Coordinates of C-alpha atoms in Angstrom, one line a residue:
M1 CA 0.0 0.0 0.0
M2 CA 1.3 3.4 -0.9
R3 CA 2.2 5.4 2.2
H4 CA 1.6 9.2 2.4
F5 CA 2.2 11.8 5.1
L6 CA -1.0 13.8 5.3
A7 CA -1.5 14.2 9.1
D8 CA 0.7 13.7 12.1
D9 CA -1.0 10.4 13.2
D10 CA -0.3 8.8 9.8
L11 CA 2.9 7.7 11.6
S12 CA 2.6 5.2 14.5
P13 CA 4.7 5.9 17.6
V14 CA 7.4 3.4 16.4
E15 CA 7.4 5.0 12.9
Q16 CA 7.6 8.5 14.2
A17 CA 10.6 7.5 16.3
E18 CA 12.2 5.9 13.3
V19 CA 11.7 9.0 11.1
L20 CA 13.1 11.3 13.9
S21 CA 16.1 9.0 14.3
L22 CA 16.7 9.1 10.5
A23 CA 16.4 12.9 10.6
G24 CA 19.2 13.0 13.2
Q25 CA 21.4 10.8 11.1
L26 CA 20.8 12.9 8.0
K27 CA 21.6 16.1 10.0
A28 CA 24.9 14.5 11.1
A29 CA 25.8 13.3 7.6
P30 CA 23.7 15.4 5.1
Y31 CA 25.0 14.0 1.9
D32 CA 25.2 10.3 2.6
F33 CA 21.7 9.3 1.5
K34 CA 20.6 9.7 -2.1
P35 CA 17.2 8.0 -2.6
L36 CA 16.3 10.5 -5.2
Q37 CA 19.5 10.2 -7.1
G38 CA 19.0 10.3 -10.9
P39 CA 17.9 13.0 -10.3
R40 CA 14.3 12.1 -9.7
T41 CA 11.7 14.9 -9.6
V42 CA 9.6 16.0 -6.6
A43 CA 6.7 18.3 -7.4
C44 CA 6.6 21.0 -4.7
I45 CA 3.2 22.8 -5.1
Y46 CA 2.7 26.1 -3.2
D47 CA -0.8 27.6 -3.0
K48 CA 0.0 29.7 0.1
H49 CA 2.8 32.2 0.9
T50 CA 5.9 30.4 1.9
L51 CA 9.6 30.9 2.9
R52 CA 10.8 28.1 5.2
T53 CA 8.7 25.4 3.5
Q54 CA 9.8 26.3 0.0
V55 CA 13.5 26.8 0.9
S56 CA 13.8 23.7 3.1
F57 CA 12.0 21.3 0.7
A58 CA 14.1 22.6 -2.2
A59 CA 17.3 22.0 -0.2
A60 CA 16.1 18.7 1.1
V61 CA 15.2 17.2 -2.3
A62 CA 18.5 18.5 -3.7
E63 CA 20.5 16.9 -0.9
L64 CA 18.7 13.6 -1.4
G65 CA 19.9 13.7 -5.0
G66 CA 16.7 14.8 -6.6
Y67 CA 15.2 17.7 -8.5
P68 CA 12.7 20.0 -6.6
M69 CA 10.2 21.2 -9.3
H70 CA 8.5 24.3 -8.0
V71 CA 4.8 24.5 -9.0
D72 CA 3.1 27.8 -8.6
G73 CA -0.3 27.1 -7.2
H74 CA -1.7 30.4 -8.4
L75 CA -0.8 29.5 -12.0
A76 CA -1.8 25.9 -11.7
E77 CA -5.2 26.7 -10.1
I78 CA -5.6 23.1 -8.9
G79 CA -9.3 22.4 -8.2
V80 CA -10.3 25.5 -10.2
R81 CA -9.0 25.2 -13.7
E82 CA -8.9 21.4 -13.5
S83 CA -9.9 18.9 -10.9
V84 CA -7.6 17.6 -8.1
H85 CA -8.3 14.1 -9.4
D86 CA -7.0 15.0 -12.9
V87 CA -4.0 16.9 -11.6
A88 CA -3.1 13.9 -9.4
K89 CA -3.2 11.6 -12.4
V90 CA -1.0 13.9 -14.5
L91 CA 1.6 14.6 -11.8
G92 CA 1.7 10.9 -10.9
R93 CA 2.9 10.2 -14.4
Q94 CA 5.6 12.9 -14.2
V95 CA 7.2 12.9 -10.8
S96 CA 8.3 10.5 -8.0
M97 CA 6.7 12.4 -5.1
I98 CA 4.4 15.3 -4.5
V99 CA 4.7 17.9 -1.8
W100 CA 1.7 20.3 -1.5
R101 CA 1.1 23.4 0.7
T102 CA -2.5 24.2 0.3
Y103 CA -5.8 25.0 2.1
A104 CA -8.2 22.1 2.3
Q105 CA -7.1 18.8 3.9
G106 CA -9.7 17.1 1.7
D107 CA -8.0 18.2 -1.5
L108 CA -4.7 16.8 -0.2
E109 CA -6.3 13.5 0.6
E110 CA -7.9 13.4 -2.9
M111 CA -4.4 14.1 -4.4
A112 CA -3.0 11.1 -2.4
E113 CA -5.9 8.8 -3.4
H114 CA -5.3 9.3 -7.2
S115 CA -1.6 10.2 -7.7
G116 CA 0.0 6.8 -7.4
V117 CA 3.1 8.4 -5.8
P118 CA 3.7 9.4 -2.2
V119 CA 2.1 12.7 -1.2
V120 CA 3.4 14.9 1.7
N121 CA 1.5 17.6 3.5
A122 CA 3.6 20.7 3.5
L123 CA 0.7 22.6 5.4
T124 CA -3.0 22.6 5.2
D125 CA -5.6 24.6 7.2
D126 CA -5.9 21.5 9.5
F127 CA -2.4 20.2 10.0
H128 CA 1.3 21.1 9.7
P129 CA 3.0 17.7 10.2
C130 CA 6.4 18.5 8.7
Q131 CA 6.8 21.4 11.0
L132 CA 6.0 19.0 13.9
L133 CA 8.7 16.5 12.8
A134 CA 11.1 19.4 12.9
D135 CA 9.8 20.6 16.2
L136 CA 10.1 17.1 17.8
L137 CA 13.6 16.7 16.4
T138 CA 14.5 20.0 18.0
V139 CA 13.0 19.1 21.4
R140 CA 14.8 15.7 21.3
E141 CA 18.1 17.5 20.6
H142 CA 17.6 19.8 23.6
K143 CA 15.7 17.6 26.0
G144 CA 16.5 14.0 25.1
D145 CA 13.6 11.5 25.2
L146 CA 10.3 12.9 24.2
A147 CA 8.1 10.6 26.2
G148 CA 7.0 12.1 29.6
L149 CA 7.9 15.7 28.7
T150 CA 5.2 18.4 29.1
V151 CA 4.6 20.7 26.2
T152 CA 2.2 23.6 26.3
F153 CA 0.8 25.3 23.2
V154 CA -0.3 28.9 24.1
G155 CA -2.5 31.2 22.1
D156 CA -4.7 30.5 19.1
A157 CA -4.9 26.7 19.3
A158 CA -7.8 26.3 16.9
C159 CA -5.4 26.1 14.0
N160 CA -3.2 23.6 12.2
M161 CA -0.3 24.0 14.6
G162 CA -2.5 23.4 17.6
N163 CA -4.0 20.3 15.9
S164 CA -0.6 19.0 14.9
W165 CA 0.9 19.4 18.4
L166 CA -2.0 17.5 19.9
L167 CA -1.5 14.5 17.5
A168 CA 2.3 14.5 17.2
G169 CA 2.9 15.2 20.8
A170 CA 0.5 12.4 21.9
T171 CA 2.1 10.0 19.4
A172 CA 5.5 10.8 21.1
G173 CA 4.1 10.0 24.5
M174 CA 4.2 13.7 25.7
H175 CA 1.9 15.4 28.0
V176 CA 0.3 18.0 25.7
R177 CA -1.4 21.1 27.2
V178 CA -3.3 23.6 25.2
A179 CA -4.0 27.1 26.7
G180 CA -6.2 29.5 24.8
P181 CA -9.3 31.6 25.2
D182 CA -12.8 30.2 24.5
G183 CA -13.4 30.1 20.7
Y184 CA -9.7 29.6 20.0
L185 CA -9.3 26.0 21.3
P186 CA -9.1 22.8 19.2
S187 CA -12.3 21.0 18.3
E188 CA -13.7 18.3 20.6
A189 CA -13.1 15.7 17.8
M190 CA -9.4 16.7 17.6
V191 CA -9.0 16.5 21.3
Q192 CA -10.6 13.1 21.4
R193 CA -8.4 11.9 18.6
A194 CA -5.3 13.0 20.5
T195 CA -6.6 11.6 23.8
D196 CA -7.1 8.2 22.2
I197 CA -3.5 8.2 21.0
A198 CA -2.2 9.4 24.4
A199 CA -4.0 6.5 26.1
R200 CA -1.8 4.1 24.1
T201 CA 1.5 6.0 24.5
G202 CA 1.4 7.0 28.1
G203 CA 0.9 10.7 27.3
S204 CA -2.0 13.0 28.2
V205 CA -4.0 15.9 26.8
T206 CA -5.1 18.9 28.9
I207 CA -7.1 21.9 27.6
T208 CA -7.4 25.1 29.6
T209 CA -8.3 28.7 29.2
D210 CA -5.8 29.7 31.9
P211 CA -2.4 30.6 30.4
Q212 CA -0.5 30.5 33.8
A213 CA -1.9 27.1 34.6
G214 CA -1.1 25.9 31.1
V215 CA 2.6 26.7 31.3
A216 CA 3.1 25.8 34.9
G217 CA 6.2 23.5 35.1
A218 CA 6.2 22.9 31.3
D219 CA 9.4 21.7 29.6
V220 CA 8.4 23.2 26.3
V221 CA 6.4 26.3 25.6
V222 CA 5.1 26.8 22.0
T223 CA 3.2 29.6 20.3
D224 CA 2.3 30.7 16.8
T225 CA 1.0 33.8 15.1
W226 CA -2.5 34.9 16.2
V227 CA -3.4 36.0 12.6
S228 CA -2.9 33.0 10.3
M229 CA -3.2 33.2 6.6
G230 CA -6.8 33.7 5.6
K231 CA -7.7 35.3 9.0
E232 CA -6.5 38.8 8.2
D233 CA -10.0 40.3 8.4
E234 CA -10.2 39.2 12.0
A235 CA -6.9 40.7 13.1
E236 CA -8.2 43.4 15.4
E237 CA -10.5 41.1 17.3
R238 CA -7.9 38.4 17.6
L239 CA -5.2 40.7 18.9
A240 CA -7.5 41.9 21.6
V241 CA -8.8 38.5 22.7
L242 CA -5.4 36.8 22.7
A243 CA -3.4 39.5 24.4
L244 CA -3.4 37.6 27.8
Y245 CA -1.8 34.6 26.0
A246 CA 1.4 36.3 24.8
V247 CA 4.6 34.4 25.7
T248 CA 6.3 37.1 27.8
P249 CA 9.1 36.8 30.3
E250 CA 6.5 36.9 33.1
L251 CA 4.5 34.0 31.6
L252 CA 7.6 32.0 30.9
A253 CA 8.7 32.3 34.5
G254 CA 6.0 29.9 35.4
A255 CA 7.4 27.1 33.2
A256 CA 10.3 24.8 34.2
G257 CA 13.5 26.7 34.8
D258 CA 15.1 25.0 31.8
A259 CA 12.1 25.2 29.5
I260 CA 12.7 25.8 25.9
V261 CA 10.5 28.2 23.7
M262 CA 9.4 27.4 20.2
H263 CA 7.7 29.3 17.4
C264 CA 7.3 28.0 13.8
L265 CA 7.6 31.5 12.3
P266 CA 6.8 34.0 11.0
A267 CA 6.9 35.7 14.4
Y268 CA 5.2 39.0 15.3
R269 CA 7.2 40.5 18.1
E270 CA 5.4 42.0 21.0
K271 CA 2.2 40.3 20.0
E272 CA 2.2 36.5 20.5
I273 CA 5.8 36.5 21.7
A274 CA 8.0 39.1 23.3
T275 CA 11.3 40.0 21.5
E276 CA 13.1 39.3 24.8
V277 CA 11.8 35.7 24.7
L278 CA 12.2 35.1 21.0
E279 CA 15.8 36.2 21.1
G280 CA 16.5 35.0 24.6
P281 CA 18.6 32.0 25.9
Q282 CA 15.5 29.7 26.1
S283 CA 14.5 30.2 22.5
V284 CA 15.3 27.3 20.1
V285 CA 13.3 28.9 17.2
W286 CA 16.3 29.1 14.8
D287 CA 17.1 25.4 15.4
E288 CA 13.4 24.6 14.5
A289 CA 13.8 26.5 11.2
E290 CA 16.9 24.6 10.3
N291 CA 15.5 21.3 11.3
R292 CA 12.7 21.6 8.7
R293 CA 15.2 20.5 6.1
H294 CA 16.5 17.5 8.1
A295 CA 13.1 16.3 9.1
Q296 CA 11.7 16.6 5.6
K297 CA 14.6 14.7 4.2
A298 CA 13.8 12.0 6.6
I299 CA 10.1 11.7 5.8
L300 CA 10.8 11.7 2.1
G301 CA 13.4 9.0 2.4
W302 CA 11.2 7.0 4.8
L303 CA 8.2 7.1 2.5
L304 CA 10.4 5.8 -0.4
S305 CA 11.6 3.0 1.8
Q306 CA 8.0 2.0 2.6
A307 CA 7.5 1.7 -1.2
G308 CA 10.3 -0.8 -1.3
E309 CA 12.9 1.6 -2.6
E310 CA 16.4 1.8 -1.2
R311 CA 17.6 4.8 0.7

């Protein structure tokens, strides 16, 4: 069966650990694995604005020996000018893998159903699983074993990063806390999905509207922009409602003394995170940004290995 990476829980706990281990190996020896040597082509489709995703996937595919073919989503108009089904059939005849940064999770799933090649979620409105692989790799580098650590996501958690932290953190056996105001918390269905995973891995899931209680004693504190792509019209309301959830030195003081701080970027200083925290000694934000490349190399290589191809 063709394996894809469409959501964080597409990987079992064992598989997630295997991919993270491979990412660590590839970071230590970046040019030793060439599963895309030929070069074989990976279509990288971008419907949304991008910096880290575009750059890190281009570098990742190149280092794996392949050719990253940039596809401008605005020119391709997938799902508008021609159906996702037809695009999947066409791309599957041209390339070895597909990476897609888009809006609807359903469109990504339709691409995977019909492409005949592995499809990777480079971000949708629902999930950001490649960012989470990079984040977990970063936490592992700074904290060691993931299982048993407490991670708190603070702010607007009704978003792809909130969902992905719930699923990926639970898969890793972490205690995942989410702290946000009413109306900005993950859906009950997503919380239940993560809770079911945590019951099998020894982790846990906690949802709270109290930011101080959320970060109390946490090993990892995570935030994200309060005005995600497509939410610009709500900016004024969001900034007002979420102001109490900013990661400031005062809020961080309630976390563990050696807690690390994460942000997937772009960051808006003095809004969701204080400059003093973002640039401070507990910040591992720039490590996260680098680790996108290593983590994405690992998931691409791992998916090929699942298809019976050598790394």
